Amino acid sequence: MKKSDRGAVIAGNWKMNNDRVQTRELISGLKPLVESADCDVVICVPFTNLETALNETAGTNIKVGAQNCHFEASGAYTGEISAGMLKELGVEYVILGHSERRQYFAETNSTVNLRLKAALKENLNVIVCVGETLDERENGITSEIVSMQIKTALKDVSTEQMQNIIVAYEPVWAIGTGRTATADQAAEVCGTIRNVVSEIFDVDVSKKLTIQYGGSMNPKNCDELLSKEDVDGGLIGGASLKAKDFAAIVDSASKN
Ligand code: PGA
């Protein structure tokens, strides 16, 4: 299976940005710009904006995602949201294991795996994030780190469930820094991810897997990144907060 058969996914990660008014404004600006996209378009918004985003995108090609979910279905977990709660709202995607969750909220490879299994149980599409820190890259252990993150995150996941998984390769040093991985660096690690998935499952599963690059992707650098065979889309932070910029990346993915 070639890249062109996999289909690209461009997902916006709004992080902790936008109130409800801004959510409505951004979506109404985005709708006409991406309506003829030839790739999947997802916006992952703060929990409090999910319902607004679902209402505003109803009947359009824009899908809505959350930025995390808990691994238990319910119980004494103050401040957490379960996968079932997202499903009930009509949410279709969830980002898990984002490096900001790992860095600031003690997320580990094992809790990412637990959350991922809970999300799959609810039939959500999961965007699972992996990526090395600057230290790890400089020490030459990028592929070991990313392989370990993938192996742990996908533990006990079935071949069938892999259809609901997207992997986002996000080098931590490139997130929100304006410092992008070169297209070759991104392609190399995305290729490593595909190989690891092939080892865990088989070649067929690995070839069907959508792998995104994330980390300061913007309208200027997206063409080069998205032209790479193993880069099937993007997870976009900063540039997803401007309708025009996000739409330009969607256009690029539609062409590549
Ligand atoms: P950025 O964020 O595009 O602002 O670097 C990407 C992400 O964190 O998903």
Short mmCIF file of C-alpha atoms and ligand atoms in Angstrom, two decimals:
data_model
loop_
_atom_site.label_atom_id
_atom_site.label_comp_id
_atom_site.label_asym_id
_atom_site.label_seq_id
_atom_site.Cartn_x
_atom_site.Cartn_y
_atom_site.Cartn_z
CA MET A 1 0.00 0.00 0.00
CA LYS A 2 1.34 3.39 -1.02
CA LYS A 3 0.95 6.65 0.80
CA SER A 4 -1.70 7.74 -1.69
CA ASP A 5 -3.85 4.76 -0.62
CA ARG A 6 -3.57 5.48 3.10
CA GLY A 7 -5.19 8.88 3.10
CA ALA A 8 -3.80 11.84 4.96
CA VAL A 9 -5.10 13.16 8.25
CA ILE A 10 -4.51 16.75 9.29
CA ALA A 11 -5.42 17.31 12.93
CA GLY A 12 -5.36 20.58 14.82
CA ASN A 13 -4.30 20.44 18.44
CA TRP A 14 -5.73 23.61 19.93
CA LYS A 15 -4.19 22.84 23.35
CA MET A 16 -5.56 25.12 26.11
CA ASN A 17 -6.71 27.86 23.73
CA ASN A 18 -9.98 29.47 22.64
CA ASP A 19 -13.18 30.12 24.55
CA ARG A 20 -16.58 29.24 23.12
CA VAL A 21 -16.95 32.45 21.13
CA GLN A 22 -13.49 32.01 19.61
CA THR A 23 -14.30 28.35 18.92
CA ARG A 24 -17.36 29.35 16.90
CA GLU A 25 -15.41 32.03 15.03
CA LEU A 26 -12.48 29.78 14.17
CA ILE A 27 -14.72 26.95 12.96
CA SER A 28 -16.91 29.23 10.88
CA GLY A 29 -13.78 30.64 9.23
CA LEU A 30 -12.41 27.16 8.64
CA LYS A 31 -15.49 25.47 7.21
CA PRO A 32 -15.51 27.06 3.73
CA LEU A 33 -11.72 26.80 3.45
CA VAL A 34 -11.55 23.03 3.97
CA GLU A 35 -14.90 21.88 2.59
CA SER A 36 -13.36 20.28 -0.48
CA ALA A 37 -10.35 18.79 1.30
CA ASP A 38 -9.08 15.51 -0.03
CA CYS A 39 -7.87 14.40 3.39
CA ASP A 40 -9.40 13.94 6.83
CA VAL A 41 -9.66 17.14 8.84
CA VAL A 42 -9.83 16.97 12.63
CA ILE A 43 -9.81 19.64 15.33
CA CYS A 44 -8.91 18.60 18.88
CA VAL A 45 -10.33 21.19 21.24
CA PRO A 46 -10.42 21.71 25.02
CA PHE A 47 -13.03 19.59 26.83
CA THR A 48 -15.22 22.62 27.51
CA ASN A 49 -15.44 23.41 23.78
CA LEU A 50 -16.29 19.91 22.57
CA GLU A 51 -20.03 20.42 22.47
CA THR A 52 -19.71 23.81 20.75
CA ALA A 53 -17.29 22.35 18.20
CA LEU A 54 -19.59 19.37 17.54
CA ASN A 55 -22.55 21.69 16.97
CA GLU A 56 -20.59 24.04 14.72
CA THR A 57 -19.14 21.22 12.59
CA ALA A 58 -22.34 19.17 12.27
CA GLY A 59 -22.90 18.21 8.63
CA THR A 60 -19.39 19.29 7.58
CA ASN A 61 -16.22 17.31 6.82
CA ILE A 62 -14.54 18.54 10.02
CA LYS A 63 -14.28 15.91 12.76
CA VAL A 64 -13.90 16.73 16.43
CA GLY A 65 -11.40 15.28 18.89
CA ALA A 66 -10.41 15.65 22.54
CA GLN A 67 -6.88 16.02 23.85
CA ASN A 68 -6.88 13.25 26.48
CA CYS A 69 -9.08 10.73 28.25
CA HIS A 70 -8.81 8.61 31.38
CA PHE A 71 -8.39 4.84 31.43
CA GLU A 72 -11.24 4.00 33.79
CA ALA A 73 -14.86 4.13 32.69
CA SER A 74 -15.98 6.00 35.82
CA GLY A 75 -15.11 6.45 39.48
CA ALA A 76 -13.18 8.57 41.93
CA TYR A 77 -10.80 10.31 39.50
CA THR A 78 -11.30 13.99 40.20
CA GLY A 79 -10.72 16.15 37.17
CA GLU A 80 -10.65 13.33 34.64
CA ILE A 81 -12.89 12.56 31.65
CA SER A 82 -13.56 9.01 30.44
CA ALA A 83 -13.51 7.72 26.87
CA GLY A 84 -17.19 6.82 27.23
CA MET A 85 -18.02 10.42 28.12
CA LEU A 86 -16.35 11.59 24.91
CA LYS A 87 -18.13 8.95 22.89
CA GLU A 88 -21.48 9.94 24.34
CA LEU A 89 -20.95 13.54 23.15
CA GLY A 90 -20.21 12.36 19.61
CA VAL A 91 -16.46 12.94 19.72
CA GLU A 92 -14.61 10.76 17.19
CA TYR A 93 -10.91 11.33 17.95
CA VAL A 94 -8.68 11.66 20.99
CA ILE A 95 -5.02 12.64 21.26
CA LEU A 96 -3.11 10.51 23.78
CA GLY A 97 0.43 10.67 25.10
CA HIS A 98 1.16 14.19 23.94
CA SER A 99 4.61 15.25 25.14
CA GLU A 100 3.06 18.09 27.18
CA ARG A 101 1.03 15.44 29.06
CA ARG A 102 4.21 13.43 29.59
CA GLN A 103 6.26 16.48 30.62
CA TYR A 104 3.81 18.34 32.88
CA PHE A 105 1.32 15.71 34.00
CA ALA A 106 3.45 12.65 34.68
CA GLU A 107 2.04 10.68 31.78
CA THR A 108 4.10 7.54 31.16
CA ASN A 109 4.26 4.97 28.37
CA SER A 110 2.20 2.61 30.53
CA THR A 111 -0.57 5.10 31.30
CA VAL A 112 -0.66 6.02 27.61
CA ASN A 113 -1.24 2.33 26.87
CA LEU A 114 -4.05 2.12 29.45
CA ARG A 115 -5.75 5.25 28.11
CA LEU A 116 -5.35 4.01 24.55
CA LYS A 117 -7.04 0.69 25.33
CA ALA A 118 -9.90 2.50 27.07
CA ALA A 119 -10.37 4.77 24.04
CA LEU A 120 -10.32 1.85 21.61
CA LYS A 121 -12.95 0.06 23.68
CA GLU A 122 -15.22 3.02 22.97
CA ASN A 123 -14.31 2.89 19.28
CA LEU A 124 -12.62 6.29 19.33
CA ASN A 125 -9.86 7.04 16.83
CA VAL A 126 -6.65 7.59 18.75
CA ILE A 127 -3.82 9.89 17.76
CA VAL A 128 -0.98 8.54 19.87
CA CYS A 129 2.04 10.83 20.17
CA VAL A 130 5.66 9.76 20.40
CA GLY A 131 8.91 11.67 20.08
CA GLU A 132 12.36 12.24 21.52
CA THR A 133 13.71 15.14 23.56
CA LEU A 134 16.65 17.21 22.35
CA ASP A 135 18.93 15.39 24.80
CA GLU A 136 17.83 12.04 23.48
CA ARG A 137 18.40 13.11 19.87
CA GLU A 138 21.84 14.49 20.70
CA ASN A 139 22.71 11.24 22.45
CA GLY A 140 21.78 9.30 19.31
CA ILE A 141 18.96 7.32 20.93
CA THR A 142 15.99 8.71 18.99
CA SER A 143 15.00 5.44 17.37
CA GLU A 144 15.35 3.48 20.64
CA ILE A 145 13.16 5.99 22.51
CA VAL A 146 10.51 6.14 19.82
CA SER A 147 10.49 2.34 19.40
CA MET A 148 10.00 1.87 23.13
CA GLN A 149 7.18 4.43 23.21
CA ILE A 150 5.44 2.67 20.31
CA LYS A 151 5.90 -0.84 21.73
CA THR A 152 4.54 0.13 25.13
CA ALA A 153 1.68 2.26 23.79
CA LEU A 154 0.50 -0.53 21.48
CA LYS A 155 0.83 -3.38 24.00
CA ASP A 156 -2.19 -5.71 23.85
CA VAL A 157 -3.73 -3.84 20.91
CA SER A 158 -5.23 -6.12 18.26
CA THR A 159 -4.61 -5.99 14.53
CA GLU A 160 -8.21 -4.99 14.03
CA GLN A 161 -7.92 -2.13 16.53
CA MET A 162 -4.93 -0.75 14.62
CA GLN A 163 -7.42 0.59 12.06
CA ASN A 164 -8.43 3.15 14.70
CA ILE A 165 -4.89 4.28 15.44
CA ILE A 166 -2.84 7.12 14.06
CA VAL A 167 0.68 7.70 15.28
CA ALA A 168 1.98 11.25 15.51
CA TYR A 169 5.74 11.63 15.52
CA GLU A 170 6.42 14.82 17.43
CA PRO A 171 10.03 15.56 18.34
CA VAL A 172 9.72 17.36 21.68
CA TRP A 173 12.36 19.91 20.67
CA ALA A 174 10.25 20.97 17.67
CA ILE A 175 6.97 21.57 19.49
CA GLY A 176 6.00 25.20 19.80
CA THR A 177 9.62 26.24 19.30
CA GLY A 178 9.48 27.25 15.65
CA ARG A 179 12.25 24.68 15.16
CA THR A 180 10.98 22.05 12.73
CA ALA A 181 12.57 18.70 12.05
CA THR A 182 13.90 18.62 8.51
CA ALA A 183 11.76 16.65 6.11
CA ASP A 184 14.49 13.98 6.05
CA GLN A 185 14.63 13.75 9.86
CA ALA A 186 10.83 13.45 10.01
CA ALA A 187 10.77 10.85 7.24
CA GLU A 188 13.51 8.81 8.90
CA VAL A 189 11.70 8.51 12.24
CA CYS A 190 8.29 7.97 10.61
CA GLY A 191 9.97 5.12 8.68
CA THR A 192 11.34 3.70 11.94
CA ILE A 193 7.83 3.81 13.41
CA ARG A 194 6.44 1.92 10.42
CA ASN A 195 9.18 -0.72 10.81
CA VAL A 196 8.47 -1.17 14.51
CA VAL A 197 4.75 -1.57 13.81
CA SER A 198 5.61 -4.11 11.14
CA GLU A 199 7.66 -6.07 13.73
CA ILE A 200 4.86 -5.98 16.32
CA PHE A 201 2.07 -6.81 13.84
CA ASP A 202 2.96 -7.38 10.20
CA VAL A 203 3.88 -5.48 7.06
CA ASP A 204 0.27 -5.10 6.02
CA VAL A 205 -0.74 -3.39 9.28
CA SER A 206 2.31 -1.12 9.11
CA LYS A 207 1.55 -0.09 5.53
CA LYS A 208 -2.01 0.86 6.42
CA LEU A 209 -0.96 2.95 9.43
CA THR A 210 -1.31 6.72 9.11
CA ILE A 211 1.73 8.45 10.58
CA GLN A 212 1.68 12.19 11.16
CA TYR A 213 4.50 14.60 11.78
CA GLY A 214 3.98 17.30 14.40
CA GLY A 215 6.18 20.12 15.65
CA SER A 216 6.02 23.66 14.26
CA MET A 217 4.41 22.52 11.00
CA ASN A 218 3.17 25.59 9.15
CA PRO A 219 2.10 26.71 5.65
CA LYS A 220 5.73 27.32 4.69
CA ASN A 221 7.25 23.98 5.62
CA CYS A 222 4.28 21.63 5.19
CA ASP A 223 4.78 20.88 1.47
CA GLU A 224 8.24 19.47 1.99
CA LEU A 225 7.29 17.46 5.08
CA LEU A 226 4.10 16.08 3.57
CA SER A 227 5.84 15.12 0.33
CA LYS A 228 7.70 12.35 2.17
CA GLU A 229 6.39 8.85 1.57
CA ASP A 230 6.12 7.94 5.26
CA VAL A 231 4.61 11.25 6.41
CA ASP A 232 0.85 10.86 6.02
CA GLY A 233 -0.35 14.00 7.68
CA GLY A 234 0.27 16.43 10.48
CA LEU A 235 -0.64 17.23 14.05
CA ILE A 236 -0.70 20.98 14.11
CA GLY A 237 -0.51 23.15 17.23
CA GLY A 238 0.11 26.88 16.76
CA ALA A 239 -0.86 26.99 13.09
CA SER A 240 -4.22 25.31 13.82
CA LEU A 241 -5.35 28.44 15.68
CA LYS A 242 -5.52 30.45 12.44
CA ALA A 243 -8.09 29.25 9.91
CA LYS A 244 -6.02 30.32 6.90
CA ASP A 245 -2.82 28.65 8.08
CA PHE A 246 -4.55 25.41 9.05
CA ALA A 247 -6.43 25.36 5.74
CA ALA A 248 -3.17 25.87 3.82
CA ILE A 249 -1.78 22.72 5.48
CA VAL A 250 -4.99 20.84 4.68
CA ASP A 251 -4.58 21.95 1.02
CA SER A 252 -1.01 20.74 0.97
CA ALA A 253 -2.00 17.33 2.39
CA SER A 254 -4.79 17.08 -0.18
CA LYS A 255 -2.25 17.53 -2.97
CA ASN A 256 0.58 15.38 -1.63
P1 PGA B 1 3.15 23.10 17.34
O1 PGA B 1 2.48 21.94 18.24
O2 PGA B 1 2.64 22.90 15.93
O3 PGA B 1 2.70 24.37 17.95
O4 PGA B 1 4.63 22.89 17.42
C1 PGA B 1 2.32 20.65 17.74
C2 PGA B 1 1.74 19.78 18.83
O5 PGA B 1 2.12 19.97 19.99
O6 PGA B 1 0.90 18.91 18.56
#
